[in-house]
Coordinates of C-alpha atoms and ligand atoms in Angstrom, one line a residue:
X22 CA -54.7 -24.1 -70.6
X23 CA -54.7 -27.9 -70.4
X24 CA -58.1 -29.1 -69.4
X25 CA -58.4 -31.7 -66.7
X26 CA -59.2 -35.3 -67.5
X27 CA -62.6 -34.7 -66.1
X28 CA -63.2 -31.9 -68.7
X29 CA -62.1 -34.3 -71.4
X30 CA -64.6 -36.8 -70.2
X31 CA -67.3 -34.3 -70.0
X32 CA -66.5 -33.1 -73.5
X33 CA -66.7 -36.7 -74.9
X34 CA -70.0 -37.2 -73.0
X35 CA -71.3 -33.9 -74.5
X36 CA -70.4 -35.1 -78.0
X37 CA -72.2 -38.4 -77.5
X38 CA -75.5 -36.6 -77.0
X39 CA -75.4 -35.0 -80.5
X40 CA -73.0 -37.1 -82.7
X41 CA -73.4 -40.8 -83.5
X42 CA -70.6 -42.7 -81.7
X43 CA -69.3 -44.3 -84.9
X44 CA -68.2 -40.8 -86.0
X45 CA -66.1 -40.2 -82.9
X46 CA -62.7 -41.9 -82.5
X47 CA -60.7 -41.9 -79.3
X48 CA -57.3 -43.4 -78.9
X49 CA -58.9 -46.6 -77.6
X50 CA -60.9 -47.0 -80.8
X51 CA -59.4 -49.7 -83.1
X52 CA -59.5 -47.4 -86.1
X53 CA -58.1 -44.3 -84.3
X54 CA -54.6 -44.6 -85.8
X55 CA -55.9 -45.3 -89.3
X56 CA -58.3 -42.3 -89.2
X57 CA -55.5 -40.1 -87.8
X58 CA -53.0 -41.1 -90.4
X59 CA -55.5 -41.1 -93.3
X60 CA -54.4 -37.7 -94.6
X61 CA -51.1 -37.1 -92.9
X62 CA -48.6 -36.2 -95.6
X63 CA -45.4 -35.8 -93.6
X64 CA -44.0 -38.6 -91.4
X65 CA -42.4 -35.9 -89.2
X66 CA -45.7 -35.4 -87.5
X67 CA -46.5 -39.1 -87.0
X68 CA -44.0 -40.2 -84.4
X69 CA -44.3 -41.6 -80.8
X70 CA -43.7 -38.1 -79.4
X71 CA -46.2 -36.2 -81.6
X72 CA -48.9 -34.5 -79.5
X73 CA -52.0 -36.2 -80.8
X74 CA -55.7 -35.3 -80.4
X75 CA -58.0 -36.4 -77.6
X76 CA -60.4 -37.6 -80.3
X77 CA -61.1 -37.2 -83.9
X78 CA -64.7 -36.4 -85.0
X79 CA -65.7 -37.1 -88.6
X80 CA -68.9 -35.1 -89.1
X81 CA -71.4 -36.1 -91.8
X82 CA -73.4 -32.9 -91.5
X83 CA -73.2 -29.3 -90.3
X84 CA -75.0 -29.9 -87.0
X85 CA -72.2 -32.3 -86.0
X86 CA -69.6 -29.6 -86.5
X87 CA -71.7 -27.1 -84.5
X88 CA -72.0 -29.7 -81.7
X89 CA -68.2 -30.2 -81.5
X90 CA -67.7 -26.4 -81.2
X91 CA -70.4 -26.0 -78.6
X92 CA -69.2 -28.9 -76.5
X93 CA -65.6 -27.7 -76.8
X94 CA -66.6 -24.2 -75.6
X95 CA -68.6 -25.6 -72.8
X96 CA -65.9 -28.0 -71.5
X97 CA -62.8 -25.9 -72.5
X98 CA -61.5 -28.3 -75.1
X99 CA -60.1 -26.7 -78.3
X100 CA -60.6 -28.1 -81.8
X101 CA -58.4 -28.1 -84.8
X102 CA -60.0 -28.6 -88.2
X103 CA -58.5 -30.8 -90.9
X104 CA -59.7 -30.9 -94.5
X105 CA -56.9 -32.4 -96.6
X106 CA -54.2 -32.6 -93.9
X107 CA -51.5 -31.0 -96.2
X108 CA -50.5 -28.3 -93.8
X109 CA -46.7 -28.2 -94.0
X110 CA -46.4 -28.0 -90.2
X111 CA -49.2 -30.5 -89.5
X112 CA -51.2 -27.9 -87.5
X113 CA -54.5 -29.4 -88.5
X114 CA -53.9 -32.6 -86.5
X115 CA -51.0 -32.2 -84.1
X116 CA -49.9 -29.6 -81.6
X117 CA -46.3 -28.4 -81.2
X118 CA -46.8 -28.0 -77.5
X119 CA -48.6 -30.3 -75.0
X120 CA -52.3 -29.5 -75.3
X121 CA -55.6 -31.3 -75.1
X122 CA -57.6 -30.8 -78.4
X123 CA -60.0 -32.6 -80.6
X124 CA -59.7 -32.8 -84.4
X125 CA -62.7 -32.2 -86.7
X126 CA -61.8 -34.1 -89.8
X127 CA -64.0 -33.0 -92.7
X128 CA -63.2 -35.9 -95.1
X129 CA -66.8 -37.1 -95.1
X130 CA -68.1 -33.7 -96.1
X131 CA -66.8 -33.5 -99.7
X132 CA -69.7 -33.0 -102.1
X133 CA -69.2 -30.9 -105.2
X134 CA -72.4 -29.6 -106.8
X135 CA -71.9 -27.9 -110.2
X136 CA -74.3 -25.4 -111.7
X137 CA -73.3 -25.5 -115.4
X138 CA -75.5 -22.8 -116.6
X139 CA -74.4 -20.4 -113.9
X140 CA -70.8 -21.5 -114.1
X141 CA -70.6 -21.9 -110.3
X142 CA -70.2 -24.7 -107.9
X143 CA -70.6 -25.4 -104.2
X144 CA -67.7 -27.4 -103.0
X145 CA -67.4 -28.8 -99.4
X146 CA -64.2 -28.3 -97.6
X147 CA -63.4 -32.0 -97.2
X148 CA -63.2 -32.4 -101.0
X149 CA -59.7 -32.5 -102.5
X150 CA -58.8 -30.2 -105.4
X151 CA -58.5 -33.4 -107.6
X152 CA -62.1 -34.3 -106.8
X153 CA -63.2 -30.7 -107.6
X154 CA -61.3 -30.7 -110.9
X155 CA -62.8 -34.1 -111.9
X156 CA -66.4 -33.4 -110.9
X157 CA -66.4 -30.0 -112.6
X158 CA -64.9 -31.2 -115.9
X159 CA -67.2 -34.3 -116.0
X160 CA -70.3 -32.0 -115.5
X161 CA -69.0 -29.2 -117.8
X162 CA -65.9 -29.8 -119.8
X163 CA -65.8 -26.2 -120.9
X164 CA -65.3 -25.2 -117.2
X165 CA -62.5 -25.5 -114.7
X166 CA -61.2 -24.0 -111.5
X167 CA -57.9 -22.3 -110.6
X168 CA -56.2 -24.1 -107.7
X169 CA -53.1 -26.0 -106.8
X170 CA -51.2 -28.7 -108.6
X171 CA -51.2 -31.6 -106.1
X172 CA -54.6 -33.4 -106.4
X173 CA -54.8 -34.5 -102.8
X174 CA -54.7 -30.9 -101.3
X175 CA -57.9 -30.3 -99.3
X176 CA -60.2 -27.5 -100.4
X177 CA -60.7 -26.3 -96.8
X178 CA -57.1 -25.3 -96.0
X179 CA -56.1 -24.5 -99.6
X180 CA -58.9 -21.9 -100.2
X181 CA -58.4 -20.5 -96.7
X182 CA -54.8 -19.6 -97.5
X183 CA -55.2 -18.4 -101.1
X184 CA -54.6 -21.3 -103.5
X185 CA -51.9 -20.8 -106.2
X186 CA -51.9 -22.8 -109.4
X187 CA -51.1 -22.7 -113.1
X188 CA -54.2 -20.6 -114.0
X189 CA -53.6 -17.9 -111.4
X190 CA -52.1 -15.5 -114.0
X191 CA -55.4 -15.6 -115.9
X192 CA -58.0 -16.1 -113.1
X193 CA -56.3 -15.3 -109.8
X194 CA -56.1 -17.5 -106.7
X195 CA -58.7 -20.0 -105.6
X196 CA -59.8 -17.5 -102.9
X197 CA -60.2 -14.8 -105.5
X198 CA -63.0 -16.9 -107.0
X199 CA -65.0 -17.6 -103.9
X200 CA -68.5 -16.1 -104.1
X201 CA -70.1 -17.3 -100.8
X202 CA -69.3 -19.7 -98.0
X203 CA -70.8 -21.4 -95.0
X204 CA -68.9 -21.4 -91.7
X205 CA -69.4 -22.5 -88.1
X206 CA -68.1 -19.8 -85.8
X207 CA -66.7 -19.8 -82.3
X208 CA -70.2 -19.7 -80.9
X209 CA -71.3 -22.7 -82.9
X210 CA -73.5 -20.6 -85.3
X211 CA -73.8 -21.6 -88.9
X212 CA -73.3 -18.5 -91.1
X213 CA -73.3 -17.7 -94.8
X214 CA -71.7 -14.7 -96.5
X215 CA -74.5 -12.4 -95.6
X216 CA -74.7 -13.5 -92.0
X217 CA -71.0 -13.4 -91.4
X218 CA -70.6 -9.8 -92.6
X219 CA -68.0 -8.1 -94.7
X220 CA -64.9 -8.5 -92.5
X221 CA -65.3 -12.1 -91.8
X222 CA -66.1 -13.0 -95.4
X223 CA -63.0 -11.0 -96.4
X224 CA -60.8 -12.8 -93.8
X225 CA -61.7 -16.3 -94.7
X226 CA -60.6 -15.8 -98.4
X227 CA -56.9 -15.9 -97.9
X228 CA -56.3 -15.1 -94.2
X229 CA -55.2 -18.7 -93.5
X230 CA -57.0 -21.7 -92.1
X231 CA -57.7 -22.5 -88.5
X232 CA -58.3 -18.8 -87.5
X233 CA -61.9 -17.7 -87.8
X234 CA -64.1 -20.7 -87.7
X235 CA -64.7 -23.9 -89.6
X236 CA -65.6 -23.3 -93.2
X237 CA -67.9 -26.1 -94.4
X238 CA -68.6 -25.2 -98.0
X239 CA -67.6 -22.7 -100.6
X240 CA -69.5 -21.3 -103.6
X241 CA -67.0 -20.7 -106.4
X242 CA -67.0 -19.1 -109.8
X243 CA -65.9 -21.6 -112.4
X244 CA -63.8 -20.4 -115.2
X245 CA -63.8 -21.2 -119.0
X246 CA -61.1 -23.3 -120.5
X247 CA -60.6 -24.3 -124.2
X248 CA -61.2 -27.9 -125.4
X249 CA -57.4 -28.2 -125.9
X250 CA -54.6 -27.0 -123.7
X251 CA -50.9 -27.5 -124.3
X252 CA -48.3 -28.6 -121.7
X253 CA -44.5 -28.6 -122.0
X254 CA -41.6 -29.6 -119.8
X255 CA -38.2 -28.3 -121.0
X256 CA -35.1 -29.1 -119.1
X257 CA -31.9 -26.9 -119.3
X258 CA -28.6 -27.7 -117.7
X259 CA -26.5 -25.0 -116.1
X260 CA -23.9 -25.6 -118.7
X261 CA -25.1 -24.3 -121.0
X262 CA -28.1 -22.2 -120.8
X263 CA -30.0 -22.6 -117.5
X264 CA -28.5 -19.5 -115.8
X265 CA -29.3 -17.3 -118.8
X266 CA -32.8 -18.8 -119.3
X267 CA -33.7 -18.4 -115.6
X268 CA -32.4 -14.9 -115.5
X269 CA -34.6 -13.9 -118.4
X270 CA -37.6 -15.9 -117.2
X271 CA -37.8 -13.7 -114.0
X272 CA -39.1 -10.6 -115.8
X273 CA -40.6 -12.4 -118.9
X274 CA -42.8 -14.9 -117.2
X275 CA -44.9 -12.4 -115.2
X276 CA -45.4 -10.3 -118.3
X277 CA -46.4 -13.1 -120.7
X278 CA -50.0 -13.4 -122.1
X279 CA -52.2 -14.5 -119.2
X280 CA -53.1 -17.8 -121.0
X281 CA -49.5 -18.9 -120.6
X282 CA -47.8 -19.8 -117.3
X283 CA -44.3 -21.1 -117.1
X284 CA -43.0 -22.2 -113.7
X285 CA -39.4 -23.3 -113.0
X286 CA -38.1 -26.1 -110.8
X287 CA -34.4 -26.0 -110.0
X288 CA -32.8 -29.2 -109.0
X289 CA -29.1 -30.3 -109.1
X290 CA -27.7 -28.4 -112.0
X291 CA -30.9 -28.3 -114.0
X292 CA -33.8 -25.9 -114.5
X293 CA -37.0 -27.5 -115.6
X294 CA -39.4 -25.1 -117.3
X295 CA -42.9 -26.5 -116.9
X296 CA -45.8 -24.8 -118.7
X297 CA -49.5 -24.8 -119.2
X298 CA -50.9 -22.8 -122.1
X299 CA -54.7 -22.4 -122.5
X300 CA -54.6 -22.9 -126.2
X301 CA -53.1 -25.1 -129.0
X302 CA -49.6 -26.0 -129.8
X303 CA -49.4 -23.9 -133.0
X304 CA -50.2 -20.7 -131.1
X305 CA -47.9 -21.6 -128.3
X306 CA -44.9 -22.3 -130.6
X307 CA -45.4 -18.9 -132.2
X308 CA -45.5 -17.1 -128.9
X309 CA -42.5 -18.9 -127.5
X310 CA -40.3 -18.4 -130.5
X311 CA -41.0 -14.7 -130.5
X312 CA -40.9 -14.0 -126.7
X313 CA -38.6 -16.7 -125.3
X314 CA -36.4 -18.1 -128.1
X315 CA -33.7 -19.0 -125.5
X316 CA -35.8 -22.0 -124.5
X317 CA -35.7 -23.3 -128.1
X318 CA -39.2 -24.7 -127.8
X319 CA -40.6 -26.5 -130.8
X320 CA -43.7 -28.5 -131.8
X321 CA -42.0 -31.6 -130.5
X322 CA -42.2 -30.2 -126.9
X323 CA -46.0 -29.8 -127.1
X324 CA -48.3 -32.1 -125.3
X325 CA -51.9 -31.3 -126.3
X326 CA -54.7 -32.5 -124.1
X327 CA -57.8 -31.5 -122.2
X328 CA -57.5 -29.2 -119.2
X329 CA -58.5 -32.1 -116.9
X330 CA -55.8 -34.3 -118.3
X331 CA -53.3 -31.6 -117.8
X332 CA -54.0 -31.6 -114.1
X333 CA -53.0 -35.3 -114.1
X334 CA -50.1 -34.9 -116.5
X335 CA -48.4 -32.2 -114.3
X336 CA -47.9 -34.9 -111.7
X337 CA -47.6 -38.1 -113.7
X338 CA -45.7 -36.8 -116.8
X339 CA -47.7 -39.4 -118.7
X340 CA -50.6 -38.6 -121.1
X341 CA -52.1 -42.1 -120.6
X342 CA -52.6 -41.8 -116.8
X343 CA -56.4 -42.0 -116.3
X344 CA -58.1 -38.9 -115.1
X345 CA -59.8 -41.0 -112.4
X346 CA -56.5 -40.9 -110.5
X347 CA -57.5 -37.4 -109.5
X348 CA -60.1 -39.1 -107.2
X349 CA -57.4 -41.0 -105.3
X350 CA -57.1 -39.6 -101.8
X351 CA -54.4 -41.9 -100.5
X352 CA -51.3 -40.1 -99.4
X353 CA -47.9 -41.6 -98.9
X354 CA -45.9 -41.4 -95.6
X355 CA -42.6 -42.2 -97.1
X356 CA -41.0 -38.8 -97.5
X357 CA -40.1 -36.2 -94.8
X358 CA -40.3 -32.6 -96.1
X359 CA -39.6 -29.1 -94.9
X360 CA -40.8 -26.1 -96.9
X361 CA -40.2 -22.4 -96.8
X362 CA -41.1 -19.5 -99.1
X363 CA -40.1 -16.1 -100.4
X364 CA -41.3 -13.4 -102.9
X365 CA -39.1 -11.8 -105.5
X366 CA -39.8 -8.2 -106.6
X367 CA -36.5 -7.3 -108.4
X368 CA -34.9 -9.8 -110.8
X369 CA -31.9 -11.6 -109.4
X370 CA -28.8 -10.9 -111.5
X371 CA -27.1 -13.5 -113.6
X372 CA -24.0 -13.3 -111.4
X373 CA -26.1 -14.1 -108.4
X374 CA -27.8 -17.0 -110.1
X375 CA -24.4 -18.4 -110.8
X376 CA -23.8 -18.4 -107.1
X377 CA -27.3 -19.8 -106.3
X378 CA -27.1 -22.8 -108.6
X379 CA -24.2 -24.6 -106.8
X380 CA -26.5 -24.8 -103.7
X381 CA -28.4 -27.6 -105.5
X382 CA -25.3 -29.8 -105.6
X383 CA -24.7 -29.6 -101.9
X384 CA -25.3 -32.5 -99.4
X385 CA -29.0 -32.6 -98.4
X386 CA -30.0 -30.4 -101.4
X387 CA -33.6 -30.2 -102.3
X388 CA -35.3 -28.1 -104.9
X389 CA -36.8 -24.7 -105.4
X390 CA -40.0 -24.0 -107.3
X391 CA -40.5 -20.6 -108.9
X392 CA -44.2 -19.6 -109.6
X393 CA -44.7 -16.6 -111.8
X394 CA -47.2 -13.9 -110.8
X395 CA -48.4 -11.1 -113.0
X396 CA -51.7 -11.0 -114.8
X397 CA -54.9 -11.4 -112.7
X398 CA -53.2 -12.5 -109.5
X399 CA -51.2 -9.3 -109.5
X400 CA -54.0 -7.1 -110.7
X401 CA -56.1 -7.3 -107.6
X402 CA -55.5 -4.6 -105.0
X403 CA -53.4 -5.7 -102.0
X404 CA -56.2 -4.9 -99.5
X405 CA -59.0 -6.5 -101.5
X406 CA -58.2 -9.9 -99.9
X407 CA -55.8 -10.8 -97.1
X408 CA -53.3 -12.2 -99.6
X409 CA -50.9 -9.2 -100.1
X410 CA -48.4 -10.5 -102.6
X411 CA -49.9 -8.8 -105.6
X412 CA -48.7 -5.8 -107.7
X413 CA -44.9 -5.7 -108.0
X414 CA -44.3 -9.4 -107.2
X415 CA -42.4 -11.1 -110.0
X416 CA -42.6 -14.6 -108.6
X417 CA -42.9 -16.8 -105.5
X418 CA -40.1 -19.1 -104.4
X419 CA -40.9 -22.4 -102.6
X420 CA -37.9 -24.1 -101.0
X421 CA -38.4 -27.9 -100.5
X422 CA -36.1 -30.2 -98.6
X423 CA -36.9 -33.8 -98.6
X424 CA -35.4 -36.9 -97.0
X425 CA -36.3 -40.5 -96.1
X426 CA -35.4 -42.9 -93.4
X427 CA -34.7 -41.9 -89.8
X428 CA -34.8 -38.5 -88.2
X429 CA -37.2 -35.7 -88.2
X430 CA -34.6 -32.9 -88.6
X431 CA -34.5 -31.0 -91.9
X432 CA -31.1 -30.9 -93.6
X433 CA -29.2 -27.7 -92.8
X434 CA -29.3 -27.1 -96.5
X435 CA -32.7 -25.4 -96.5
X436 CA -32.0 -22.9 -93.7
X437 CA -28.6 -22.2 -95.2
X438 CA -30.0 -21.4 -98.7
X439 CA -32.8 -19.4 -97.1
X440 CA -30.2 -17.3 -95.3
X441 CA -28.2 -17.0 -98.5
X442 CA -31.2 -15.7 -100.4
X443 CA -32.0 -12.9 -98.1
X444 CA -30.4 -10.1 -100.1
X445 CA -32.3 -11.1 -103.2
X446 CA -35.9 -11.4 -102.0
X447 CA -38.6 -9.1 -100.6
X448 CA -37.8 -7.4 -97.3
X449 CA -39.3 -5.3 -94.5
X450 CA -41.1 -7.6 -94.0
X451 CA -39.5 -10.6 -95.8
X452 CA -42.7 -12.1 -97.4
X453 CA -44.0 -15.6 -97.1
X454 CA -47.0 -17.5 -98.4
X455 CA -49.3 -18.7 -95.6
X456 CA -50.2 -22.0 -97.4
X457 CA -46.5 -22.8 -97.3
X458 CA -46.7 -22.8 -93.5
X459 CA -43.3 -22.4 -91.8
X460 CA -43.0 -22.2 -88.0
X461 CA -39.4 -21.0 -88.3
X462 CA -40.7 -17.5 -89.1
X463 CA -42.4 -17.1 -85.8
X464 CA -44.7 -18.8 -83.3
X465 CA -47.3 -17.3 -81.0
X466 CA -47.0 -16.8 -77.3
X467 CA -50.1 -16.9 -75.2
X468 CA -50.4 -14.2 -72.5
X469 CA -53.3 -14.3 -70.0
X470 CA -55.1 -17.0 -72.0
X471 CA -55.0 -15.1 -75.3
X472 CA -52.5 -15.1 -78.1
X473 CA -50.4 -11.9 -78.0
X474 CA -50.7 -9.6 -80.9
X475 CA -47.0 -8.7 -80.7
X476 CA -46.0 -12.4 -81.1
X477 CA -48.4 -12.8 -84.0
X478 CA -47.1 -9.7 -85.8
X479 CA -43.7 -11.4 -86.2
X480 CA -44.9 -14.1 -88.6
X481 CA -48.2 -12.4 -89.5
X482 CA -46.8 -9.4 -91.4
X483 CA -44.7 -11.8 -93.4
X484 CA -47.7 -13.7 -94.6
X485 CA -50.2 -10.8 -94.8
X486 CA -48.2 -7.5 -94.9
X487 CA -50.5 -4.5 -94.2
X488 CA -53.5 -6.8 -94.0
X489 CA -52.4 -8.5 -90.8
X490 CA -53.9 -5.8 -88.5
X491 CA -57.4 -6.1 -90.1
X492 CA -57.2 -9.9 -89.8
X493 CA -56.4 -9.5 -86.1
X494 CA -59.2 -6.9 -85.6
X495 CA -61.6 -9.3 -87.3
X496 CA -60.5 -12.1 -85.1
X497 CA -61.1 -9.9 -82.1
X498 CA -64.7 -9.4 -83.3
X499 CA -65.5 -13.0 -84.1
X500 CA -63.4 -14.9 -81.6
X501 CA -62.2 -12.6 -78.9
X502 CA -61.7 -15.5 -76.5
X503 CA -59.2 -17.0 -79.0
X504 CA -61.0 -20.4 -79.2
X505 CA -59.6 -21.3 -82.6
X506 CA -56.0 -21.2 -81.8
X507 CA -52.7 -22.8 -82.9
X508 CA -49.0 -22.0 -83.0
X509 CA -49.6 -19.6 -85.9
X510 CA -53.2 -18.5 -85.6
X511 CA -54.2 -14.8 -86.0
X512 CA -54.4 -13.2 -82.5
X513 CA -57.5 -11.3 -81.5
X514 CA -56.9 -7.5 -81.5
X515 CA -59.7 -6.1 -79.4
X516 CA -58.6 -2.5 -78.7
X517 CA -56.3 -0.7 -81.0
X518 CA -53.1 0.4 -79.4
Ligands
FDA14 P1 -55.1 -29.0 -93.6 O1 -56.3 -29.9 -93.5 O2 -53.8 -29.6 -93.0 O3 -55.4 -27.6 -93.2 C1 -54.4 -26.5 -93.3 C2 -54.8 -25.4 -92.3 O4 -56.1 -24.9 -92.6 C3 -54.8 -25.9 -90.9 O5 -54.5 -24.8 -90.0 C4 -56.3 -26.2 -90.7 O6 -56.7 -26.2 -89.3 C5 -57.0 -25.2 -91.5 N1 -58.2 -25.7 -92.1 C6 -58.4 -26.9 -92.7 N2 -59.7 -27.0 -93.1 C7 -60.3 -25.9 -92.7 C8 -61.7 -25.4 -92.8 N3 -62.6 -26.2 -93.4 N4 -62.0 -24.2 -92.3 C9 -61.1 -23.4 -91.7 N5 -59.8 -23.8 -91.5 C10 -59.4 -25.0 -92.1 N6 -50.5 -24.7 -102.2 C11 -50.7 -23.9 -103.3 O7 -51.2 -22.8 -103.2 N7 -50.5 -24.4 -104.6 C12 -50.0 -25.7 -104.7 O8 -49.8 -26.1 -105.9 C13 -49.7 -26.5 -103.6 N8 -49.2 -27.7 -103.7 C14 -49.0 -28.5 -102.6 C15 -48.5 -29.8 -102.7 C16 -48.3 -30.6 -101.6 C17 -47.8 -32.0 -101.7 C18 -48.6 -30.1 -100.3 C19 -48.4 -30.9 -99.1 C20 -49.1 -28.8 -100.2 C21 -49.3 -28.0 -101.3 N9 -49.7 -26.7 -101.2 C22 -50.0 -25.9 -102.3 C23 -50.0 -26.1 -99.9 C24 -51.5 -26.2 -99.5 O9 -52.2 -25.2 -100.2 C25 -51.7 -26.0 -98.0 O10 -51.0 -26.9 -97.3 C26 -53.2 -26.0 -97.6 O11 -53.4 -25.4 -96.4 C27 -53.6 -27.5 -97.5 O12 -55.0 -27.5 -97.2 P2 -55.5 -28.9 -96.6 O13 -57.0 -28.7 -96.3 O14 -55.0 -30.1 -97.3 O15 -54.7 -28.9 -95.2

């Protein structure tokens, strides 16, 4: 439903009674565009035809967030919440269809409070993972947190969808390490773990952002890291070696000691093996020469550093880049991207890899990133959290197409390769990772004012497998009216069919 102009006016009027005017930006505010664009990652969603919000609210405390929800409910204006703005489909700040909505941008709510003795922290959703890493390591260098590789990812969306990173084999996903949370629900109530109840607390730890309420803050378990970790980047060309090495990597990487993660980035005719080892070079070289001699890793490949430095190095490939760069929230709008994902349960044969590699020399070719599972991330039962890609998964594939210049259309390369990969990846349903949001796998239809369960099931079972129904039932309990809604939000299932 598109609210009338009068409803929009009433909504803004309602906001003005509870929220200082300098925290509310309408398109007529001089800084509206700069606030809107502040965390947009993908220029695809910043064009003259992009459906933009009626206003952006930048709360500085929980009561402001509650007020936006209460005013929105009263005047029939939906809200979308943005933490780091890294959603691959931009659903935190733009709508695919014409719609009047407000954005709650949590960038001002980004405190990180570390309890060193308890090895826990409270982190607000508007913090970036880079800010979290930096603040934890400065307060307690022996502690860290398992989350993603790009420092500007927002905690709010990232934890909501799981959170994969180079320590997930040892410590699981970010969401697996959440101990408590505070959330504003569809009735404007502020709830903690105890008040929200088992189902809702289960749902927000991996069931995807934008579905169940606005999570303001997360209490997380911090994890021990040694004073020295070792990083390596080893590149292999197809001729010789890459095909054999990738073929072997598929079953080896998920079975390696949990302190060792080796991911693979395939680009042109190269495979880059990128690794973080929670230990010293000497131990790593011994492990690598006995388990993965094909890579020919030697001491010369080792980059020893602190864990915090490794989170910089993975992006900069430079050991002298200051760790303070993790605090930089500026994003660039120069590159258009399109991303898709898959899961692999059965190793792809060498013959098939020989047919896959030529895809990376085609016009419009991007890259794929292979993230090994196994260890802790695979040891948790499928139903313990909404994230179902656990036991039996060898690795995740992320497909990335990127381009610059004009045009918002992704190169055909990415859909062509995705189709080509179908025989090799998980099926019934073909799995996907909710944090690699992809509207191609299905979009909701709204029937009688509420998102239909049938339309949600199409994409929902790909992201959540057998957990989708419980997510929908939970949505039905906490937001039966479907207030928090977008093109790929969990539909409310009120009565079991
Ligand atoms: P954004 O603010 O766009 O929110 C994403 C979704 O969550 C939206 O639907 C939004 O409404 C909702 N949401 C946001 N804040 C919320 C809150 N407080 N409460 C409830 N819902 C909320 N992933 C990964 O697992 N490992 C990785 O290494 C990477 N690397 C990576 C690099 C780059 C460059 C990008 C662009 C993305 C990744 N990702 C990733 C994917 C990333 O985890 C995913 O996009 C997250 O949802 C981003 O969270 P943000 O808060 O930044 O997004």
